[in-house]
Coordinates of C-alpha atoms in Angstrom, one line a residue:
M1 CA 14.7 -4.5 12.8
N2 CA 15.3 -8.1 13.5
E3 CA 18.1 -9.8 11.8
Q4 CA 15.5 -11.7 9.5
V5 CA 11.8 -11.0 9.1
C6 CA 9.7 -13.6 7.1
I7 CA 6.6 -11.7 5.4
A8 CA 3.7 -13.1 3.5
L9 CA 1.4 -11.6 0.9
I10 CA -2.0 -13.3 -0.1
Q11 CA -3.5 -12.4 -3.6
L12 CA -6.9 -13.5 -3.9
A13 CA -10.0 -12.6 -6.2
W14 CA -13.4 -11.7 -4.8
A15 CA -15.4 -14.9 -3.9
G16 CA -18.8 -13.3 -3.9
T17 CA -19.4 -13.3 -0.2
Q18 CA -17.6 -12.1 2.9
P19 CA -17.8 -15.9 4.4
A20 CA -16.2 -17.3 1.0
M21 CA -13.4 -14.9 1.5
M22 CA -12.8 -15.7 5.0
T23 CA -12.6 -19.4 4.2
Q24 CA -10.1 -18.6 1.6
Y25 CA -8.1 -16.3 3.8
Q26 CA -8.0 -19.0 6.6
K27 CA -6.6 -21.6 4.5
M28 CA -3.7 -19.5 3.1
I29 CA -2.7 -17.7 6.7
T30 CA -2.5 -21.1 8.0
E31 CA 0.0 -22.1 5.3
A32 CA 1.8 -18.7 5.4
A33 CA 1.9 -19.2 9.3
A34 CA 3.3 -23.0 8.8
Q35 CA 6.0 -21.6 6.7
G36 CA 7.3 -19.4 9.1
A37 CA 5.6 -16.1 8.1
E38 CA 5.7 -13.5 11.0
I39 CA 3.8 -10.7 9.2
I40 CA 1.0 -11.6 6.8
C41 CA -0.5 -9.0 4.3
L42 CA -4.1 -9.0 2.8
P43 CA -5.1 -6.9 -0.1
E44 CA -7.2 -3.6 -0.1
F45 CA -11.0 -4.0 1.1
S46 CA -9.9 -7.7 2.1
L47 CA -12.9 -8.9 2.9
A48 CA -15.1 -6.8 0.2
P49 CA -15.6 -6.5 -3.5
Y50 CA -14.1 -3.5 -5.0
F51 CA -17.2 -1.5 -4.6
P52 CA -15.9 1.7 -5.6
G53 CA -15.7 0.3 -9.3
T54 CA -19.3 2.0 -9.8
Q55 CA -20.8 4.8 -8.0
D56 CA -23.9 2.6 -6.9
K57 CA -24.8 3.8 -3.4
A58 CA -25.2 0.3 -2.2
G59 CA -21.3 0.4 -1.5
F60 CA -21.7 2.3 1.5
A61 CA -23.4 -0.8 3.2
W62 CA -19.7 -2.0 3.2
A63 CA -18.5 0.4 5.9
E64 CA -17.9 -1.0 9.3
Q65 CA -16.4 -0.1 12.7
I66 CA -13.1 -0.8 14.3
P67 CA -12.6 -2.9 16.4
D68 CA -16.3 -4.3 16.3
G69 CA -16.8 -4.9 12.7
A70 CA -16.6 -8.3 10.9
S71 CA -13.3 -7.6 9.2
A72 CA -11.4 -6.1 12.2
R73 CA -12.7 -9.1 14.3
F74 CA -11.6 -11.6 11.5
F75 CA -8.1 -10.0 11.3
S76 CA -7.9 -10.2 15.1
Q77 CA -9.0 -13.8 15.2
M78 CA -6.4 -14.9 12.8
A79 CA -3.5 -13.3 14.3
S80 CA -4.1 -14.7 17.7
D81 CA -5.0 -18.0 16.3
H82 CA -1.5 -18.3 14.6
R83 CA 0.5 -16.0 16.6
V84 CA 1.4 -13.7 13.4
F85 CA 1.0 -10.2 12.7
V86 CA -2.1 -9.6 10.2
I87 CA -2.2 -6.5 8.0
G88 CA -5.6 -6.2 6.6
S89 CA -7.8 -3.6 5.0
L90 CA -11.4 -2.3 5.3
Y91 CA -13.9 0.3 4.5
E92 CA -14.0 2.2 7.9
W93 CA -17.0 3.8 9.6
A94 CA -15.4 6.0 12.2
A95 CA -16.7 7.1 15.5
N96 CA -17.0 10.6 14.3
G97 CA -19.0 9.6 11.2
G98 CA -16.4 9.7 8.7
L99 CA -15.7 7.1 6.2
Y100 CA -12.2 5.9 5.2
D101 CA -10.2 3.4 3.4
T102 CA -8.2 1.9 6.5
A103 CA -5.2 -0.5 6.8
T104 CA -5.2 -2.2 10.0
I105 CA -2.5 -4.1 11.9
H106 CA -3.3 -6.9 14.7
A107 CA -0.7 -8.3 16.9
P108 CA -0.2 -11.9 17.8
T109 CA -2.4 -11.2 20.9
G110 CA -5.2 -10.3 18.5
E111 CA -4.7 -6.6 19.6
L112 CA -5.2 -3.8 17.2
V113 CA -1.9 -2.1 17.2
A114 CA -2.2 0.4 14.4
A115 CA -4.8 1.9 11.8
T116 CA -3.8 3.9 8.8
R117 CA -6.3 5.7 6.7
K118 CA -5.5 6.2 3.1
V119 CA -4.2 9.8 1.9
H120 CA -4.7 10.1 -1.5
I121 CA -8.1 9.1 -3.1
P122 CA -8.6 8.5 -6.9
S123 CA -11.6 9.5 -9.0
G124 CA -12.3 8.1 -12.4
D125 CA -13.8 5.4 -14.6
G126 CA -13.6 2.2 -12.5
Y127 CA -12.2 3.8 -9.3
H128 CA -14.9 6.2 -7.9
E129 CA -13.2 6.2 -4.5
T130 CA -14.1 10.0 -3.8
D131 CA -17.8 9.0 -3.9
F132 CA -17.4 7.0 -0.8
F133 CA -14.4 8.2 1.4
A134 CA -12.3 11.0 2.3
G135 CA -8.4 11.1 2.7
S136 CA -6.5 11.5 5.8
D137 CA -3.4 13.7 6.9
Q138 CA -1.8 11.2 9.3
F139 CA 1.3 9.0 9.0
P140 CA 1.4 6.6 11.7
I141 CA 4.3 4.0 12.0
A142 CA 4.0 1.0 13.9
A143 CA 7.0 0.0 15.6
L144 CA 6.5 -4.0 15.5
E145 CA 8.8 -6.4 17.4
P146 CA 10.6 -7.4 14.3
I147 CA 10.3 -4.5 12.1
R148 CA 9.0 -0.9 12.1
V149 CA 6.1 -0.9 9.4
A150 CA 4.1 1.8 7.6
T151 CA 0.7 0.8 5.9
P152 CA -0.3 3.5 3.3
T153 CA -3.0 2.2 0.7
C154 CA -3.1 1.5 -3.0
Y155 CA -3.1 4.9 -4.7
D156 CA -0.8 6.2 -2.0
Q157 CA 1.9 4.1 -3.8
W158 CA 2.2 6.7 -6.7
F159 CA 3.3 9.4 -4.4
P160 CA 7.0 9.8 -3.6
E161 CA 6.3 12.2 -0.8
L162 CA 4.4 9.7 1.3
A163 CA 7.2 7.3 1.2
R164 CA 9.8 9.8 2.2
I165 CA 7.7 11.0 5.1
Y166 CA 7.4 7.3 6.4
S167 CA 11.0 6.6 5.8
L168 CA 12.1 10.1 7.5
G169 CA 9.8 8.8 10.6
G170 CA 11.7 5.6 10.7
A171 CA 9.8 3.0 8.8
E172 CA 11.9 0.0 7.6
L173 CA 9.1 -1.5 5.6
I174 CA 6.2 -0.1 3.8
V175 CA 3.2 -2.3 2.7
Y176 CA 0.7 -1.0 0.5
P177 CA -2.7 -3.2 0.6
T178 CA -3.8 -2.5 -2.9
A179 CA -6.6 -3.0 -5.5
I180 CA -5.5 -1.8 -9.0
G181 CA -5.9 -3.1 -12.5
S182 CA -7.0 -2.2 -15.9
E183 CA -8.5 1.3 -17.0
P184 CA -12.0 0.5 -18.3
N185 CA -12.1 3.1 -21.1
E186 CA -8.4 2.8 -22.1
P187 CA -7.9 -1.3 -22.7
T188 CA -4.6 -0.7 -24.3
L189 CA -3.2 1.2 -21.2
D190 CA -1.2 -1.4 -19.1
T191 CA 0.0 0.2 -15.9
Q192 CA 1.5 -2.7 -14.0
A193 CA 5.0 -2.3 -15.0
A194 CA 4.8 1.6 -14.1
W195 CA 3.1 0.6 -10.9
E196 CA 5.9 -1.9 -9.8
T197 CA 8.6 0.5 -10.8
V198 CA 7.2 3.6 -9.0
M199 CA 7.4 1.5 -5.8
R200 CA 10.7 -0.2 -6.4
G201 CA 12.0 3.6 -6.9
H202 CA 10.6 4.2 -3.5
A203 CA 12.5 1.5 -2.1
I204 CA 15.7 2.8 -3.5
A205 CA 15.4 6.6 -2.5
N206 CA 14.5 5.6 0.9
G207 CA 16.3 2.7 1.7
V208 CA 13.4 0.8 2.9
F209 CA 11.8 -2.6 1.9
V210 CA 8.4 -2.2 0.0
A211 CA 5.5 -4.7 -0.2
A212 CA 2.5 -4.5 -2.5
V213 CA -0.4 -6.9 -2.1
N214 CA -3.0 -6.6 -4.9
R215 CA -6.0 -8.6 -5.7
V216 CA -6.9 -10.4 -9.1
G217 CA -10.2 -11.2 -10.9
V218 CA -12.5 -9.1 -12.9
E219 CA -14.8 -6.5 -11.1
N220 CA -17.3 -4.1 -12.7
G221 CA -15.0 -3.8 -15.9
V222 CA -11.7 -3.7 -14.0
A223 CA -9.4 -6.6 -14.6
F224 CA -7.1 -6.6 -11.5
Y225 CA -3.5 -7.2 -12.5
G226 CA -2.2 -9.1 -9.3
S227 CA 1.7 -9.1 -9.6
S228 CA 1.7 -8.5 -5.7
F229 CA 5.6 -8.3 -4.9
V230 CA 8.2 -7.7 -2.1
C231 CA 11.4 -5.8 -2.9
S232 CA 14.6 -4.9 -0.9
P233 CA 15.8 -1.4 -0.1
S234 CA 18.0 -1.7 -3.6
G235 CA 14.7 -2.4 -5.6
Q236 CA 15.8 -6.2 -6.1
I237 CA 12.4 -8.2 -6.1
L238 CA 12.6 -10.9 -3.5
A239 CA 9.1 -12.5 -4.3
K240 CA 6.4 -11.7 -6.8
A241 CA 3.1 -13.4 -7.7
G242 CA 1.5 -13.7 -11.2
R243 CA -1.0 -11.5 -12.7
N244 CA -3.9 -13.5 -12.6
T245 CA -3.8 -16.2 -10.2
P246 CA -4.6 -16.4 -6.6
E247 CA -1.1 -17.0 -4.7
L248 CA 0.7 -17.0 -1.7
I249 CA 4.2 -15.6 -1.7
L250 CA 6.9 -15.2 1.1
A251 CA 10.1 -13.4 1.4
T252 CA 12.6 -13.1 3.9
L253 CA 14.0 -9.4 4.8
N254 CA 17.4 -9.4 6.0
A255 CA 18.6 -6.5 8.2
S256 CA 21.9 -6.6 6.3
Q257 CA 20.2 -5.5 3.2
L258 CA 18.9 -2.5 4.7
T259 CA 21.9 -1.6 6.6
Q260 CA 24.4 -2.0 3.6
W261 CA 22.0 0.3 1.2
R262 CA 21.9 2.9 3.7
H263 CA 25.7 2.8 4.3
F264 CA 26.6 3.0 0.6
F265 CA 23.5 5.3 -0.3
P266 CA 22.9 7.6 2.9
L267 CA 20.2 9.4 0.9
L268 CA 18.1 10.6 3.7
H269 CA 21.1 12.0 5.7
Q270 CA 22.4 13.8 2.5
R271 CA 19.0 15.5 1.7
R272 CA 19.1 19.4 1.6
P273 CA 15.6 20.3 3.2
E274 CA 16.3 23.8 3.3
V275 CA 16.1 24.2 -0.4
Y276 CA 13.2 22.1 -1.1
G277 CA 10.4 24.7 -0.2
Q278 CA 9.0 24.8 -3.8
I279 CA 7.9 21.2 -3.3
L280 CA 5.2 22.4 -0.9
Q281 CA 3.6 24.7 -3.5
R282 CA 0.2 23.3 -5.2
W283 CA 0.7 22.6 -9.0
E284 CA -0.9 25.4 -10.9
G285 CA -1.3 23.7 -14.2
D286 CA 1.1 23.1 -17.1
K287 CA 4.5 25.0 -16.6
R288 CA 6.6 23.4 -19.1
P289 CA 10.4 24.0 -18.8
L290 CA 11.9 26.4 -21.3
W291 CA 15.5 26.8 -21.9
V292 CA 16.9 30.3 -21.8
E293 CA 19.6 30.8 -24.2
D294 CA 21.4 33.4 -22.7
T295 CA 21.9 31.5 -19.5
P296 CA 22.6 28.0 -18.5
T297 CA 19.5 27.5 -16.5
W298 CA 15.9 26.2 -17.1
R299 CA 13.0 28.3 -16.2
T300 CA 9.2 27.5 -16.1
K301 CA 6.6 28.7 -18.5
P302 CA 5.5 31.5 -17.9
H303 CA 8.5 33.2 -16.6
D304 CA 9.7 36.6 -15.9
Q305 CA 10.9 38.5 -18.9

């Protein structure tokens, strides 16, 4: 990566129409570029409501193609107008007929340089994503001029395997376009702290910068909790937005932060993949560890007698 990279995150609420969202983004992208941002990141479904909040089939109307759909054209225009990289998100209707939740990267020329489809797809009250799109099995990394970037989406942030794959592939920055908030049927459950913690853990364990850019506002009973942030490879918060307000935040990523952390904690080099075979097995339900009194080991339940 370059010695320094300036990254911006734009946190917004759904404004009711796509043109209204474009107007808001135009203003904030202009401001971010004026402040020196080289990479500008937008939330999941940047120019759409969070339509999977319900199972209403009207949500399919938000699907669009790349590169000819309204979102991709807007991202391209913003990138070329301001000579920046723009990371956006859209509901992709692929040429093969498939439907995906896709993050795109457009270069300062306006060219599409990467498109990454979400891998892990949630399903539950307020988050009916499996009704609308499928998961991918690809893990592209974009070698941008200032830094190598991976762009998994939202729910992917809970899975350490994904961050590890990207770091092993050479990513230096992982950006998660996100739409996450409350649990409609569990009003006392607040996952914001856990959400932030798991991604800071990914940064620490993999020696990468991490950014998560969320939305705010309330849609279909889900109160999106914002809190977009950027952290260093040591997990240090470099910039963070509030829970409820539209905001633009910027952070400077220093190459020295990455090289120093990887020098003192060379975790990727010290891995022992030859002993990790069990991690490839599917989870088969509750196998709680039991202490076996006659041996200083843990076994799983049920275990051989």
